[in-house]
Tab-separated table of C-alpha atoms in Angstrom:
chain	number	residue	atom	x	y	z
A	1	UNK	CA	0.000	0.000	0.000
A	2	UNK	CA	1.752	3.233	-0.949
A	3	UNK	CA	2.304	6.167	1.586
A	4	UNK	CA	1.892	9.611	1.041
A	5	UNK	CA	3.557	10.691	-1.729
A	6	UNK	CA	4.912	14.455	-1.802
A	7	UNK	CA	6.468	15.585	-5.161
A	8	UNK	CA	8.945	17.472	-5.734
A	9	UNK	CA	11.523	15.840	-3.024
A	10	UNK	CA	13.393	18.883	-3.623
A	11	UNK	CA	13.145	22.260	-5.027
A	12	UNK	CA	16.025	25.053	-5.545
A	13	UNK	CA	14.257	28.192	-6.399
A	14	UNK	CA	15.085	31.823	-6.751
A	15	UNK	CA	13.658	34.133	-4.408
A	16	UNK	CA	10.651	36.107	-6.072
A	17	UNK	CA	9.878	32.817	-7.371
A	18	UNK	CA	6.408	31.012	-7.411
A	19	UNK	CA	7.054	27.649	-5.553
A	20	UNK	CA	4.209	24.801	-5.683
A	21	UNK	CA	4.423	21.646	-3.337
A	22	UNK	CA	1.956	18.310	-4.532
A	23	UNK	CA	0.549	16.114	-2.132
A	24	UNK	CA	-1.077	12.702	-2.379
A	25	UNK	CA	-2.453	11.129	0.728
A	26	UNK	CA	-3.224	7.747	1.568
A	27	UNK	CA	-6.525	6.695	-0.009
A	28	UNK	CA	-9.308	6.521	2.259
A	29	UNK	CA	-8.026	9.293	4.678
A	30	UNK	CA	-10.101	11.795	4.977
A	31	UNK	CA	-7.686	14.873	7.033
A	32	UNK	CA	-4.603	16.167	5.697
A	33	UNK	CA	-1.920	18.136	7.284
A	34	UNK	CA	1.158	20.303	6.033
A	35	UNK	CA	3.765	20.978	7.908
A	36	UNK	CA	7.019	22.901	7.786
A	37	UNK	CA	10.401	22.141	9.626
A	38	UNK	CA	13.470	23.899	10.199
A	39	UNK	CA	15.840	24.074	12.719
A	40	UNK	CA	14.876	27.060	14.394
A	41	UNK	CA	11.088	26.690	14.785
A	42	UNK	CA	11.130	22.706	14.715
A	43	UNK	CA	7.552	21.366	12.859
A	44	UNK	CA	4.786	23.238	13.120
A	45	UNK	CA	1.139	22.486	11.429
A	46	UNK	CA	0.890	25.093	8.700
A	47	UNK	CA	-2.909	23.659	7.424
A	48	UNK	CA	-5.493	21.084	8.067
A	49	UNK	CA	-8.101	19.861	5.970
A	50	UNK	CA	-11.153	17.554	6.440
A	51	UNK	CA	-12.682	15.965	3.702
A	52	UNK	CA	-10.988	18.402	1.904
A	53	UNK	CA	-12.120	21.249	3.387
A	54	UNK	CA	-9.818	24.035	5.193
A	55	UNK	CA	-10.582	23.513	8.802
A	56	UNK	CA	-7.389	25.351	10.414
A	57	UNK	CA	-5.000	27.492	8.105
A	58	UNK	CA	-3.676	29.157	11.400
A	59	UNK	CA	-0.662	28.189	10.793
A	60	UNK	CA	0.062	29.679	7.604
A	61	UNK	CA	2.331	32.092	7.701
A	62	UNK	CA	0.804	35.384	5.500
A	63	UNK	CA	-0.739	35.420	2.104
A	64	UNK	CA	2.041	34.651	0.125
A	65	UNK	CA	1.117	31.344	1.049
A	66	UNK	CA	-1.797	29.382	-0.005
A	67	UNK	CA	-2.969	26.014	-0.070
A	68	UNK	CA	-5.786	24.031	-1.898
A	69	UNK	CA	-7.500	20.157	-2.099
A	70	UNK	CA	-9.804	20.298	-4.849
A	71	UNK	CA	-10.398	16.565	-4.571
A	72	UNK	CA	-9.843	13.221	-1.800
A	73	UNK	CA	-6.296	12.303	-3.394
A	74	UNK	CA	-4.553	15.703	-4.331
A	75	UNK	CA	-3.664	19.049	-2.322
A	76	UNK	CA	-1.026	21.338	-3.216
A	77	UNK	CA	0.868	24.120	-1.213
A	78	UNK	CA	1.896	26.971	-2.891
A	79	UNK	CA	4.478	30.176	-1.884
A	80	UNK	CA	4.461	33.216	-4.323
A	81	UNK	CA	6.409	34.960	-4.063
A	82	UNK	CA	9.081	32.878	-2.542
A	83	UNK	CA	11.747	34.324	0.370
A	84	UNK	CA	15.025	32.724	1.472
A	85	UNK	CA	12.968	32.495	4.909
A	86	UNK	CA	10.836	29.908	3.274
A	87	UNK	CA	13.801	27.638	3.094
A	88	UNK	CA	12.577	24.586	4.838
A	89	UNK	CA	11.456	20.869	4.747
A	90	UNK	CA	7.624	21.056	3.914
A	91	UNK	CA	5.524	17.393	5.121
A	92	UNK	CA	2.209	16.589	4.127
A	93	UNK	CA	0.512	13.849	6.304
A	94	UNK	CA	-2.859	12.403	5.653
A	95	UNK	CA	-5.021	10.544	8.784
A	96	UNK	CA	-8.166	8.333	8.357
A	97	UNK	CA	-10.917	8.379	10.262
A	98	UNK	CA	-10.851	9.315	13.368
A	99	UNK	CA	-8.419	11.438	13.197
A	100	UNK	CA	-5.907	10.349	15.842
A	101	UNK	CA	-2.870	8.889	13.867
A	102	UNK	CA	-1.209	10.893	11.025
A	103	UNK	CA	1.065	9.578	8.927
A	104	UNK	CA	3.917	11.393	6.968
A	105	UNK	CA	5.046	11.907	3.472
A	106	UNK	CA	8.995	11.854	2.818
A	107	UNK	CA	8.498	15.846	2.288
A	108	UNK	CA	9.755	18.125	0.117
A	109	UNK	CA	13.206	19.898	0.761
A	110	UNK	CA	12.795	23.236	-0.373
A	111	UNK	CA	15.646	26.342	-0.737
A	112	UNK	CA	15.141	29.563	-1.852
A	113	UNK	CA	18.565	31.425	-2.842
B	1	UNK	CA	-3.229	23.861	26.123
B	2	UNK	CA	-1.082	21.234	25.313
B	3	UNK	CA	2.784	21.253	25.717
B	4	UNK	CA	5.157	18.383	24.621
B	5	UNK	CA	9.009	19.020	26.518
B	6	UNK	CA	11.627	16.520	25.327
B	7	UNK	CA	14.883	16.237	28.007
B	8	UNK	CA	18.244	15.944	25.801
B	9	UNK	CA	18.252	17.035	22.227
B	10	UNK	CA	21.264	15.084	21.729
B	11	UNK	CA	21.695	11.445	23.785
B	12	UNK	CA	24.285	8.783	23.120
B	13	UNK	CA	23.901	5.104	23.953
B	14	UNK	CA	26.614	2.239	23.265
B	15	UNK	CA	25.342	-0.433	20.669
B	16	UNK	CA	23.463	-3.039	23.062
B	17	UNK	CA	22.927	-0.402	25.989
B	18	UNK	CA	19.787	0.370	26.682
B	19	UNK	CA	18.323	3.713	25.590
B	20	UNK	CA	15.671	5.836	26.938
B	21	UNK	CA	14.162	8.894	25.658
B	22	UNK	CA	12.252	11.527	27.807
B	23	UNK	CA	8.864	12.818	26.893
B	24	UNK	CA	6.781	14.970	29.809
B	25	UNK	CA	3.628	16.301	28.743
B	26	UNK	CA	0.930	18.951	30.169
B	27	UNK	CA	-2.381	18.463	28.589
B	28	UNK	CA	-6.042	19.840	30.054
B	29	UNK	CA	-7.666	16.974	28.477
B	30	UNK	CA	-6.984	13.198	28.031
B	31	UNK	CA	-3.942	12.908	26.165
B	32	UNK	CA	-3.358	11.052	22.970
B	33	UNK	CA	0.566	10.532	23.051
B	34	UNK	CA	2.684	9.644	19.844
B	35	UNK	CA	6.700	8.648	19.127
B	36	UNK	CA	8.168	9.221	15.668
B	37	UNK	CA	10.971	8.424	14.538
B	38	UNK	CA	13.041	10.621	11.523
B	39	UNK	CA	15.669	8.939	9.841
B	40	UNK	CA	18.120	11.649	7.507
B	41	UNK	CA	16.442	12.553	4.673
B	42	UNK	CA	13.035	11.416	5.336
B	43	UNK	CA	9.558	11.360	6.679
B	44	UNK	CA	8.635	10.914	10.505
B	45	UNK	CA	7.460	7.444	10.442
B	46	UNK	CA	5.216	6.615	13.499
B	47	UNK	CA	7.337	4.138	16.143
B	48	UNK	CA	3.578	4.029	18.759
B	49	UNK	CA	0.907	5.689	19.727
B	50	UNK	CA	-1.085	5.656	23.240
B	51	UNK	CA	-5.117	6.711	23.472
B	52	UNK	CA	-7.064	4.470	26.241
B	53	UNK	CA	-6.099	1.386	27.606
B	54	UNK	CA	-3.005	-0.508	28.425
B	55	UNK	CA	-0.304	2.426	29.741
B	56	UNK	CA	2.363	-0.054	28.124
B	57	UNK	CA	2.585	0.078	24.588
B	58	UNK	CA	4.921	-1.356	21.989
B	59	UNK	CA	5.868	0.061	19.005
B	60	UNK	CA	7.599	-1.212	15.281
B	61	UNK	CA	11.378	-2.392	16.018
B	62	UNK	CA	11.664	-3.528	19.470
B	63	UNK	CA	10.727	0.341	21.481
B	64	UNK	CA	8.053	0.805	23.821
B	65	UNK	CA	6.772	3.210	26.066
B	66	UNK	CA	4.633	3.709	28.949
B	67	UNK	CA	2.260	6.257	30.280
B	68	UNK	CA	2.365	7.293	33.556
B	69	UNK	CA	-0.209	9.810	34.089
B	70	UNK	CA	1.123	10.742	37.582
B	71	UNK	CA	4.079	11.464	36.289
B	72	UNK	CA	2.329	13.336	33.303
B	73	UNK	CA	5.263	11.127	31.237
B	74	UNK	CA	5.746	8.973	28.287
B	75	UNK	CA	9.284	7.959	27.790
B	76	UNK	CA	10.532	5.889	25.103
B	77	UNK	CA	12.758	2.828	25.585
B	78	UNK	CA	14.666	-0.031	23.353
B	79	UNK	CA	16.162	-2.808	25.318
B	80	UNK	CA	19.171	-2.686	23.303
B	81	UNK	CA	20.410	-0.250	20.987
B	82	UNK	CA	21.007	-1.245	17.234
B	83	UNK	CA	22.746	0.888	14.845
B	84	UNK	CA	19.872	1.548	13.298
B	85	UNK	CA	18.610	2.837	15.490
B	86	UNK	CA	20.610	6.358	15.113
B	87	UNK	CA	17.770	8.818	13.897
B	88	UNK	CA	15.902	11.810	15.595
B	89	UNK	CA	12.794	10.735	17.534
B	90	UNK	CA	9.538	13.111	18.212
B	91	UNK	CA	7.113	12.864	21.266
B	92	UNK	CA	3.991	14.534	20.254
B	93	UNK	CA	0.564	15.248	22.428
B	94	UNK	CA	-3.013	15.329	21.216
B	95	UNK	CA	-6.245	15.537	22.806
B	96	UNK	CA	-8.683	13.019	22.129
B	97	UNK	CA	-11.111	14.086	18.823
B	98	UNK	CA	-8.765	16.554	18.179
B	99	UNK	CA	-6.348	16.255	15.516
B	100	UNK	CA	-3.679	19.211	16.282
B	101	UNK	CA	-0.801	17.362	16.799
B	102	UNK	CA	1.922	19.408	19.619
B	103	UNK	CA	5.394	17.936	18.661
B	104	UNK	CA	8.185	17.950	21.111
B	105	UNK	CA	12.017	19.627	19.530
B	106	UNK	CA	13.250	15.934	18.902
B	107	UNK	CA	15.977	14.069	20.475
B	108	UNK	CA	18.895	12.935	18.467
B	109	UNK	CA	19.877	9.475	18.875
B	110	UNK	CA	23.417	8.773	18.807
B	111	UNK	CA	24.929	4.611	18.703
B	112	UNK	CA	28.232	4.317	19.221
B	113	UNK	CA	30.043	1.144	18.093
């Protein structure tokens, strides 16, 4: 059974740059999470959506981000204009119902020079 | 409110010693308590998970923990460390029907030969 499956694993970009992360969860999950990680701020939830509906975007971090799941088995993040500050590793998890377990992509490593 | 603390970013075992990673907790609801485990390069993959029940629980490759509510702690243990074992592990803290998932700052698992 395949896991989640992020594309690209990495992504060098200029900054200015429009940056788009893909996302496939597990199928039958119903919640899916994105999360960023660096070393300073360690992971923290960025979005959540339930049956692919935004639920908590809290955690994004001002409008040059925004993120989208127009169906069950895709969602994509996306930075425009990108910032060396976005320079991170970016996980999408997906969680079946209930949600209590969430399980994790490989992630995306993304730099912005 | 939630908080996850994890004692000892950085903690070195001999191969065959036994390790033991801290995880306290603080949680104004009945906790849901989680260990990852990120190996370089890749996603957190979940090691166990505690909701209701038994307060001992075992996890993928030989770890276990236990919850000890008194104690408001879930520590992490391995009989005997394996080389493979080297990776960065995450406590994280839910609340039961929630699905915001507080992550501790990692520990670093070292295995000396």
């Amino acid at each position: 059974d395949a896991g989640v499956i992020q594309s690209p694993r990495h992504e060098v970009t200029e900054m200015g740059q429009e940056v788009t992360l893909r996302c496939k969860p597990i199928s039958g999950h119903n919640s899916l999470f994105w999360y960023r990680q660096t070393m300073m701020r360690g992971l923290e939830l960025l979005i959540y959506f339930n049956n692919n509906v935004p639920i908590d975007d809290s955690g994004m971090p001002e409008d040059r981000f925004s993120a989208k799941m127009p169906n069950a088995s895709f969602s994509t993040l996306k930075i425009q204009p990108s910032e060396p500050r976005d320079s991170a590793v970016y996980f999408c998890a997906s969680s079946p119902p209930p949600t209590d377990t969430q399980y994790f992509g490989p992630g995306t490593r993304l730099t912005v020079l | 409110a939630q908080s996850v603390t994890q004692l000892g970013s950085h903690v070195s075992v001999s191969e065959g010693a036994l390790v033991l990673l801290r995880c306290n907790y603080s949680s104004s609801v009945p906790p849901y308590l989680f260990w990852y485990v990120q190996y370089p390069n890749q996603g957190l993959q979940l090691l166990l998970k505690y909701t209701t029940g038994a307060t001992l629980v075992k996890g993928i490759n030989g770890f276990e923990a236990e919850f000890k509510k008194s104690e408001t702690s879930f520590h992490l243990t391995k009989p005997s460390a394996h080389m493979s074992d080297a990776a960065e592990y995450f406590c994280a803290v839910s609340g039961s029907g929630t699905y915001k998932y507080i992550f501790g700052t990692g520990t670093r698992l070292k295995v000396l030969a």
